[in-house]
mmCIF file with all atom_site columns, C-alpha atoms in Angstrom:
data_model
loop_
_atom_site.group_PDB
_atom_site.id
_atom_site.type_symbol
_atom_site.label_atom_id
_atom_site.label_alt_id
_atom_site.label_comp_id
_atom_site.label_asym_id
_atom_site.label_entity_id
_atom_site.label_seq_id
_atom_site.pdbx_PDB_ins_code
_atom_site.Cartn_x
_atom_site.Cartn_y
_atom_site.Cartn_z
_atom_site.occupancy
_atom_site.B_iso_or_equiv
_atom_site.pdbx_formal_charge
_atom_site.auth_seq_id
_atom_site.auth_comp_id
_atom_site.auth_asym_id
_atom_site.auth_atom_id
_atom_site.pdbx_PDB_model_num
ATOM 1   C CA . UNK J 1 1   ? 38.232 -59.376 59.187 1.00 0.00 ? 909  UNK J CA 1
ATOM 2   C CA . UNK J 1 2   ? 36.517 -58.478 62.368 1.00 0.00 ? 910  UNK J CA 1
ATOM 3   C CA . UNK J 1 3   ? 33.625 -61.183 62.420 1.00 0.00 ? 911  UNK J CA 1
ATOM 4   C CA . UNK J 1 4   ? 31.374 -61.188 65.823 1.00 0.00 ? 912  UNK J CA 1
ATOM 5   C CA . UNK J 1 5   ? 29.154 -64.145 67.127 1.00 0.00 ? 913  UNK J CA 1
ATOM 6   C CA . UNK J 1 6   ? 26.628 -63.668 69.593 1.00 0.00 ? 914  UNK J CA 1
ATOM 7   C CA . UNK J 1 7   ? 23.947 -66.196 70.983 1.00 0.00 ? 915  UNK J CA 1
ATOM 8   C CA . UNK J 1 8   ? 20.678 -65.697 72.746 1.00 0.00 ? 916  UNK J CA 1
ATOM 9   C CA . UNK J 1 9   ? 18.134 -67.498 74.574 1.00 0.00 ? 917  UNK J CA 1
ATOM 10  C CA . UNK J 1 10  ? 14.684 -66.671 76.066 1.00 0.00 ? 918  UNK J CA 1
ATOM 11  C CA . UNK J 1 11  ? 11.632 -68.437 77.478 1.00 0.00 ? 919  UNK J CA 1
ATOM 12  C CA . UNK J 1 12  ? 8.218  -67.089 78.614 1.00 0.00 ? 920  UNK J CA 1
ATOM 13  C CA . UNK J 1 13  ? 5.154  -69.110 79.951 1.00 0.00 ? 921  UNK J CA 1
ATOM 14  C CA . UNK J 1 14  ? 1.905  -69.442 78.036 1.00 0.00 ? 922  UNK J CA 1
ATOM 15  C CA . UNK J 1 15  ? -1.005 -67.222 79.397 1.00 0.00 ? 923  UNK J CA 1
ATOM 16  C CA . UNK J 1 16  ? -4.430 -67.422 78.257 1.00 0.00 ? 924  UNK J CA 1
ATOM 17  C CA . UNK J 1 17  ? -5.805 -63.656 77.111 1.00 0.00 ? 925  UNK J CA 1
ATOM 18  C CA . UNK J 1 18  ? -2.599 -62.740 75.670 1.00 0.00 ? 926  UNK J CA 1
ATOM 19  C CA . UNK J 1 19  ? -1.803 -62.407 71.706 1.00 0.00 ? 927  UNK J CA 1
ATOM 20  C CA . UNK J 1 20  ? 0.799  -65.097 70.909 1.00 0.00 ? 928  UNK J CA 1
ATOM 21  C CA . UNK J 1 21  ? 3.734  -62.780 69.216 1.00 0.00 ? 929  UNK J CA 1
ATOM 22  C CA . UNK J 1 22  ? 6.721  -64.715 68.066 1.00 0.00 ? 930  UNK J CA 1
ATOM 23  C CA . UNK J 1 23  ? 9.093  -63.343 65.151 1.00 0.00 ? 931  UNK J CA 1
ATOM 24  C CA . UNK J 1 24  ? 7.094  -60.148 65.231 1.00 0.00 ? 932  UNK J CA 1
ATOM 25  C CA . UNK J 1 25  ? 4.032  -61.211 63.785 1.00 0.00 ? 933  UNK J CA 1
ATOM 26  C CA . UNK J 1 26  ? 0.869  -62.404 65.726 1.00 0.00 ? 934  UNK J CA 1
ATOM 27  C CA . UNK J 1 27  ? 0.514  -66.071 65.816 1.00 0.00 ? 935  UNK J CA 1
ATOM 28  C CA . UNK J 1 28  ? -3.310 -67.239 66.172 1.00 0.00 ? 936  UNK J CA 1
ATOM 29  C CA . UNK J 1 29  ? -3.409 -69.377 69.319 1.00 0.00 ? 937  UNK J CA 1
ATOM 30  C CA . UNK J 1 30  ? -5.560 -70.176 72.609 1.00 0.00 ? 938  UNK J CA 1
ATOM 31  C CA . UNK J 1 31  ? -2.792 -68.724 74.802 1.00 0.00 ? 939  UNK J CA 1
ATOM 32  C CA . UNK J 1 32  ? 0.179  -65.986 74.413 1.00 0.00 ? 940  UNK J CA 1
ATOM 33  C CA . UNK J 1 33  ? 3.415  -65.593 76.007 1.00 0.00 ? 941  UNK J CA 1
ATOM 34  C CA . UNK J 1 34  ? 3.477  -63.827 79.793 1.00 0.00 ? 942  UNK J CA 1
ATOM 35  C CA . UNK J 1 35  ? 6.027  -60.988 80.013 1.00 0.00 ? 943  UNK J CA 1
ATOM 36  C CA . UNK J 1 36  ? 6.954  -57.391 80.610 1.00 0.00 ? 944  UNK J CA 1
ATOM 37  C CA . UNK J 1 37  ? 6.819  -56.290 76.810 1.00 0.00 ? 945  UNK J CA 1
ATOM 38  C CA . UNK J 1 38  ? 5.056  -58.358 74.289 1.00 0.00 ? 946  UNK J CA 1
ATOM 39  C CA . UNK J 1 39  ? 7.271  -61.327 75.169 1.00 0.00 ? 947  UNK J CA 1
ATOM 40  C CA . UNK J 1 40  ? 8.310  -62.254 72.021 1.00 0.00 ? 948  UNK J CA 1
ATOM 41  C CA . UNK J 1 41  ? 10.727 -64.932 72.562 1.00 0.00 ? 949  UNK J CA 1
ATOM 42  C CA . UNK J 1 42  ? 12.447 -64.757 69.155 1.00 0.00 ? 950  UNK J CA 1
ATOM 43  C CA . UNK J 1 43  ? 13.132 -61.032 69.054 1.00 0.00 ? 951  UNK J CA 1
ATOM 44  C CA . UNK J 1 44  ? 14.325 -61.230 72.356 1.00 0.00 ? 952  UNK J CA 1
ATOM 45  C CA . UNK J 1 45  ? 16.849 -64.000 72.151 1.00 0.00 ? 953  UNK J CA 1
ATOM 46  C CA . UNK J 1 46  ? 17.743 -62.034 68.369 1.00 0.00 ? 954  UNK J CA 1
ATOM 47  C CA . UNK J 1 47  ? 18.246 -58.780 70.822 1.00 0.00 ? 955  UNK J CA 1
ATOM 48  C CA . UNK J 1 48  ? 20.328 -60.728 73.229 1.00 0.00 ? 956  UNK J CA 1
ATOM 49  C CA . UNK J 1 49  ? 22.557 -62.329 70.191 1.00 0.00 ? 957  UNK J CA 1
ATOM 50  C CA . UNK J 1 50  ? 23.296 -59.191 68.828 1.00 0.00 ? 958  UNK J CA 1
ATOM 51  C CA . UNK J 1 51  ? 23.863 -56.938 71.815 1.00 0.00 ? 959  UNK J CA 1
ATOM 52  C CA . UNK J 1 52  ? 26.156 -59.841 73.333 1.00 0.00 ? 960  UNK J CA 1
ATOM 53  C CA . UNK J 1 53  ? 28.230 -60.155 69.711 1.00 0.00 ? 961  UNK J CA 1
ATOM 54  C CA . UNK J 1 54  ? 29.095 -56.347 69.783 1.00 0.00 ? 962  UNK J CA 1
ATOM 55  C CA . UNK J 1 55  ? 30.141 -56.430 73.322 1.00 0.00 ? 963  UNK J CA 1
ATOM 56  C CA . UNK J 1 56  ? 27.291 -54.677 74.474 1.00 0.00 ? 964  UNK J CA 1
ATOM 57  C CA . UNK J 1 57  ? 25.543 -56.860 77.390 1.00 0.00 ? 965  UNK J CA 1
ATOM 58  C CA . UNK J 1 58  ? 22.223 -58.275 77.245 1.00 0.00 ? 966  UNK J CA 1
ATOM 59  C CA . UNK J 1 59  ? 18.601 -57.270 76.880 1.00 0.00 ? 967  UNK J CA 1
ATOM 60  C CA . UNK J 1 60  ? 17.778 -57.231 80.378 1.00 0.00 ? 968  UNK J CA 1
ATOM 61  C CA . UNK J 1 61  ? 20.953 -54.359 80.813 1.00 0.00 ? 969  UNK J CA 1
ATOM 62  C CA . UNK J 1 62  ? 19.359 -52.359 77.872 1.00 0.00 ? 970  UNK J CA 1
ATOM 63  C CA . UNK J 1 63  ? 15.632 -52.756 78.557 1.00 0.00 ? 971  UNK J CA 1
ATOM 64  C CA . UNK J 1 64  ? 15.177 -53.540 82.212 1.00 0.00 ? 972  UNK J CA 1
ATOM 65  C CA . UNK J 1 65  ? 11.808 -55.241 82.690 1.00 0.00 ? 973  UNK J CA 1
ATOM 66  C CA . UNK J 1 66  ? 11.865 -53.503 85.706 1.00 0.00 ? 974  UNK J CA 1
ATOM 67  C CA . UNK J 1 67  ? 11.476 -50.007 83.699 1.00 0.00 ? 975  UNK J CA 1
ATOM 68  C CA . UNK J 1 68  ? 7.553  -48.944 83.310 1.00 0.00 ? 976  UNK J CA 1
ATOM 69  C CA . UNK J 1 69  ? 8.140  -47.786 79.815 1.00 0.00 ? 977  UNK J CA 1
ATOM 70  C CA . UNK J 1 70  ? 8.863  -51.034 78.385 1.00 0.00 ? 978  UNK J CA 1
ATOM 71  C CA . UNK J 1 71  ? 5.660  -52.153 79.783 1.00 0.00 ? 979  UNK J CA 1
ATOM 72  C CA . UNK J 1 72  ? 3.778  -54.034 77.019 1.00 0.00 ? 980  UNK J CA 1
ATOM 73  C CA . UNK J 1 73  ? 6.153  -52.358 74.428 1.00 0.00 ? 981  UNK J CA 1
ATOM 74  C CA . UNK J 1 74  ? 6.272  -54.293 71.040 1.00 0.00 ? 982  UNK J CA 1
ATOM 75  C CA . UNK J 1 75  ? 9.619  -56.323 70.693 1.00 0.00 ? 983  UNK J CA 1
ATOM 76  C CA . UNK J 1 76  ? 10.027 -55.142 67.434 1.00 0.00 ? 984  UNK J CA 1
ATOM 77  C CA . UNK J 1 77  ? 10.672 -51.805 68.799 1.00 0.00 ? 985  UNK J CA 1
ATOM 78  C CA . UNK J 1 78  ? 13.418 -53.518 71.319 1.00 0.00 ? 986  UNK J CA 1
ATOM 79  C CA . UNK J 1 79  ? 15.025 -55.464 67.871 1.00 0.00 ? 987  UNK J CA 1
ATOM 80  C CA . UNK J 1 80  ? 15.310 -52.060 65.784 1.00 0.00 ? 988  UNK J CA 1
ATOM 81  C CA . UNK J 1 81  ? 16.843 -50.098 68.999 1.00 0.00 ? 989  UNK J CA 1
ATOM 82  C CA . UNK J 1 82  ? 19.125 -53.334 69.529 1.00 0.00 ? 990  UNK J CA 1
ATOM 83  C CA . UNK J 1 83  ? 20.184 -53.472 65.594 1.00 0.00 ? 991  UNK J CA 1
ATOM 84  C CA . UNK J 1 84  ? 21.044 -49.619 66.155 1.00 0.00 ? 992  UNK J CA 1
ATOM 85  C CA . UNK J 1 85  ? 23.188 -50.041 69.346 1.00 0.00 ? 993  UNK J CA 1
ATOM 86  C CA . UNK J 1 86  ? 24.928 -52.422 67.208 1.00 0.00 ? 994  UNK J CA 1
ATOM 87  C CA . UNK J 1 87  ? 25.289 -50.523 63.937 1.00 0.00 ? 995  UNK J CA 1
ATOM 88  C CA . UNK J 1 88  ? 26.272 -47.555 66.193 1.00 0.00 ? 996  UNK J CA 1
ATOM 89  C CA . UNK J 1 89  ? 29.169 -49.883 67.509 1.00 0.00 ? 997  UNK J CA 1
ATOM 90  C CA . UNK J 1 90  ? 30.374 -50.263 64.499 1.00 0.00 ? 998  UNK J CA 1
ATOM 91  C CA . UNK J 1 91  ? 29.130 -53.505 63.302 1.00 0.00 ? 999  UNK J CA 1
ATOM 92  C CA . UNK J 1 92  ? 26.224 -54.685 60.848 1.00 0.00 ? 1000 UNK J CA 1
ATOM 93  C CA . UNK J 1 93  ? 24.243 -58.320 60.785 1.00 0.00 ? 1001 UNK J CA 1
ATOM 94  C CA . UNK J 1 94  ? 25.748 -60.979 58.456 1.00 0.00 ? 1002 UNK J CA 1
ATOM 95  C CA . UNK J 1 95  ? 23.364 -63.820 59.732 1.00 0.00 ? 1003 UNK J CA 1
ATOM 96  C CA . UNK J 1 96  ? 20.448 -64.621 62.168 1.00 0.00 ? 1004 UNK J CA 1
ATOM 97  C CA . UNK J 1 97  ? 19.726 -68.404 62.965 1.00 0.00 ? 1005 UNK J CA 1
ATOM 98  C CA . UNK J 1 98  ? 16.971 -68.806 64.934 1.00 0.00 ? 1006 UNK J CA 1
ATOM 99  C CA . UNK J 1 99  ? 15.446 -71.874 66.617 1.00 0.00 ? 1007 UNK J CA 1
ATOM 100 C CA . UNK J 1 100 ? 11.973 -71.953 68.104 1.00 0.00 ? 1008 UNK J CA 1
ATOM 101 C CA . UNK J 1 101 ? 11.224 -74.819 70.542 1.00 0.00 ? 1009 UNK J CA 1
ATOM 102 C CA . UNK J 1 102 ? 7.014  -75.217 71.123 1.00 0.00 ? 1010 UNK J CA 1
ATOM 103 C CA . UNK J 1 103 ? 4.869  -77.994 71.104 1.00 0.00 ? 1011 UNK J CA 1
ATOM 104 C CA . UNK J 1 104 ? 2.205  -75.865 69.811 1.00 0.00 ? 1012 UNK J CA 1
ATOM 105 C CA . UNK J 1 105 ? 1.077  -74.144 67.471 1.00 0.00 ? 1013 UNK J CA 1
ATOM 106 C CA . UNK J 1 106 ? 2.842  -75.544 64.704 1.00 0.00 ? 1014 UNK J CA 1
ATOM 107 C CA . UNK J 1 107 ? 5.084  -72.797 63.121 1.00 0.00 ? 1015 UNK J CA 1
ATOM 108 C CA . UNK J 1 108 ? 5.577  -73.901 59.582 1.00 0.00 ? 1016 UNK J CA 1
ATOM 109 C CA . UNK J 1 109 ? 3.469  -71.623 57.810 1.00 0.00 ? 1017 UNK J CA 1
ATOM 110 C CA . UNK J 1 110 ? 4.442  -68.388 59.747 1.00 0.00 ? 1018 UNK J CA 1
ATOM 111 C CA . UNK J 1 111 ? 7.988  -69.022 59.042 1.00 0.00 ? 1019 UNK J CA 1
ATOM 112 C CA . UNK J 1 112 ? 8.310  -67.093 55.980 1.00 0.00 ? 1020 UNK J CA 1
ATOM 113 C CA . UNK J 1 113 ? 6.225  -63.939 57.322 1.00 0.00 ? 1021 UNK J CA 1
ATOM 114 C CA . UNK J 1 114 ? 8.869  -64.106 60.637 1.00 0.00 ? 1022 UNK J CA 1
ATOM 115 C CA . UNK J 1 115 ? 11.663 -64.217 58.502 1.00 0.00 ? 1023 UNK J CA 1
ATOM 116 C CA . UNK J 1 116 ? 10.821 -61.214 56.252 1.00 0.00 ? 1024 UNK J CA 1
ATOM 117 C CA . UNK J 1 117 ? 9.763  -58.920 59.583 1.00 0.00 ? 1025 UNK J CA 1
ATOM 118 C CA . UNK J 1 118 ? 13.116 -60.044 61.213 1.00 0.00 ? 1026 UNK J CA 1
ATOM 119 C CA . UNK J 1 119 ? 15.136 -58.912 57.807 1.00 0.00 ? 1027 UNK J CA 1
ATOM 120 C CA . UNK J 1 120 ? 12.839 -55.583 57.648 1.00 0.00 ? 1028 UNK J CA 1
ATOM 121 C CA . UNK J 1 121 ? 13.636 -54.555 61.156 1.00 0.00 ? 1029 UNK J CA 1
ATOM 122 C CA . UNK J 1 122 ? 17.404 -55.442 60.806 1.00 0.00 ? 1030 UNK J CA 1
ATOM 123 C CA . UNK J 1 123 ? 17.692 -53.823 57.244 1.00 0.00 ? 1031 UNK J CA 1
ATOM 124 C CA . UNK J 1 124 ? 19.121 -57.130 55.883 1.00 0.00 ? 1032 UNK J CA 1
ATOM 125 C CA . UNK J 1 125 ? 18.119 -59.152 53.012 1.00 0.00 ? 1033 UNK J CA 1
ATOM 126 C CA . UNK J 1 126 ? 15.898 -62.339 53.825 1.00 0.00 ? 1034 UNK J CA 1
ATOM 127 C CA . UNK J 1 127 ? 18.405 -64.634 53.109 1.00 0.00 ? 1035 UNK J CA 1
ATOM 128 C CA . UNK J 1 128 ? 20.598 -63.476 55.931 1.00 0.00 ? 1036 UNK J CA 1
ATOM 129 C CA . UNK J 1 129 ? 17.817 -64.630 58.371 1.00 0.00 ? 1037 UNK J CA 1
ATOM 130 C CA . UNK J 1 130 ? 16.957 -68.498 59.238 1.00 0.00 ? 1038 UNK J CA 1
ATOM 131 C CA . UNK J 1 131 ? 14.062 -69.670 61.332 1.00 0.00 ? 1039 UNK J CA 1
ATOM 132 C CA . UNK J 1 132 ? 13.405 -73.023 62.359 1.00 0.00 ? 1040 UNK J CA 1
ATOM 133 C CA . UNK J 1 133 ? 10.875 -74.710 64.461 1.00 0.00 ? 1041 UNK J CA 1
ATOM 134 C CA . UNK J 1 134 ? 10.908 -77.824 66.811 1.00 0.00 ? 1042 UNK J CA 1
ATOM 135 C CA . UNK J 1 135 ? 9.136  -80.016 69.806 1.00 0.00 ? 1043 UNK J CA 1
ATOM 136 C CA . UNK J 1 136 ? 10.319 -80.275 73.089 1.00 0.00 ? 1044 UNK J CA 1
ATOM 137 C CA . UNK J 1 137 ? 8.920  -84.131 72.350 1.00 0.00 ? 1045 UNK J CA 1
ATOM 138 C CA . UNK J 1 138 ? 6.974  -83.731 75.367 1.00 0.00 ? 1046 UNK J CA 1
ATOM 139 C CA . UNK J 1 139 ? 9.280  -82.966 78.010 1.00 0.00 ? 1047 UNK J CA 1
ATOM 140 C CA . UNK J 1 140 ? 9.700  -80.331 80.691 1.00 0.00 ? 1048 UNK J CA 1
ATOM 141 C CA . UNK J 1 141 ? 7.490  -77.745 80.999 1.00 0.00 ? 1049 UNK J CA 1
ATOM 142 C CA . UNK J 1 142 ? 7.641  -76.859 77.058 1.00 0.00 ? 1050 UNK J CA 1
ATOM 143 C CA . UNK J 1 143 ? 6.723  -80.494 76.532 1.00 0.00 ? 1051 UNK J CA 1
ATOM 144 C CA . UNK J 1 144 ? 3.552  -79.871 78.648 1.00 0.00 ? 1052 UNK J CA 1
ATOM 145 C CA . UNK J 1 145 ? 2.302  -76.812 76.486 1.00 0.00 ? 1053 UNK J CA 1
ATOM 146 C CA . UNK J 1 146 ? 3.167  -74.548 79.682 1.00 0.00 ? 1054 UNK J CA 1
ATOM 147 C CA . UNK J 1 147 ? 5.769  -72.530 77.777 1.00 0.00 ? 1055 UNK J CA 1
ATOM 148 C CA . UNK J 1 148 ? 7.870  -71.147 74.042 1.00 0.00 ? 1056 UNK J CA 1
ATOM 149 C CA . UNK J 1 149 ? 11.620 -70.688 74.291 1.00 0.00 ? 1057 UNK J CA 1
ATOM 150 C CA . UNK J 1 150 ? 13.876 -69.953 71.293 1.00 0.00 ? 1058 UNK J CA 1
ATOM 151 C CA . UNK J 1 151 ? 17.562 -69.732 70.693 1.00 0.00 ? 1059 UNK J CA 1
ATOM 152 C CA . UNK J 1 152 ? 19.252 -67.274 68.080 1.00 0.00 ? 1060 UNK J CA 1
ATOM 153 C CA . UNK J 1 153 ? 22.805 -66.917 67.085 1.00 0.00 ? 1061 UNK J CA 1
ATOM 154 C CA . UNK J 1 154 ? 23.893 -63.753 65.113 1.00 0.00 ? 1062 UNK J CA 1
ATOM 155 C CA . UNK J 1 155 ? 27.085 -63.086 63.131 1.00 0.00 ? 1063 UNK J CA 1
ATOM 156 C CA . UNK J 1 156 ? 28.039 -59.505 62.955 1.00 0.00 ? 1064 UNK J CA 1
ATOM 157 C CA . UNK J 1 157 ? 31.277 -57.848 60.572 1.00 0.00 ? 1065 UNK J CA 1
ATOM 158 C CA . UNK J 1 158 ? 32.854 -54.324 61.193 1.00 0.00 ? 1066 UNK J CA 1
ATOM 159 C CA . UNK J 1 159 ? 31.629 -51.862 59.309 1.00 0.00 ? 1067 UNK J CA 1
ATOM 160 C CA . UNK J 1 160 ? 35.056 -50.219 58.611 1.00 0.00 ? 1068 UNK J CA 1
ATOM 161 C CA . UNK J 1 161 ? 35.850 -54.253 57.044 1.00 0.00 ? 1069 UNK J CA 1
ATOM 162 C CA . UNK J 1 162 ? 32.969 -53.957 54.875 1.00 0.00 ? 1070 UNK J CA 1
ATOM 163 C CA . UNK J 1 163 ? 33.709 -50.757 53.769 1.00 0.00 ? 1071 UNK J CA 1
ATOM 164 C CA . UNK J 1 164 ? 37.462 -51.243 53.157 1.00 0.00 ? 1072 UNK J CA 1
ATOM 165 C CA . UNK J 1 165 ? 36.011 -54.576 50.839 1.00 0.00 ? 1073 UNK J CA 1
ATOM 166 C CA . UNK J 1 166 ? 33.975 -51.829 48.965 1.00 0.00 ? 1074 UNK J CA 1
#
């Protein structure tokens, strides 16, 4: 069986006057994440994990922040395109696990919506997506409420293996 695993990470600084996008949904907060696109660290980490698991490089290679066409782009579009690249390479998502690290805002009530959105964009059942959130216990720039980070682990299975099993 051809299983692949990838890990992704992203971090962005918080900035007043921007929307806070996490997991493809807008989370009410006084600050948003600063970046070239909408700076959704959750979706960026998943994109990196997807591309890495399939041996396709990283998010910066496919969607460089120096390219004006990605300026202000919704990270949901990047996730969808990353998933298509993975599918074209002969793989399908079997599991996504995300850890968001943020002091504020508290994210418990938003996790189900994030999970739904990610599962929808990846065309997988919601049971294949998990979202966790924790703090940095007041340490570092995340602990000082200056930024938010996310880690993602993705597992893929070859579609050739899946077809043989059916």
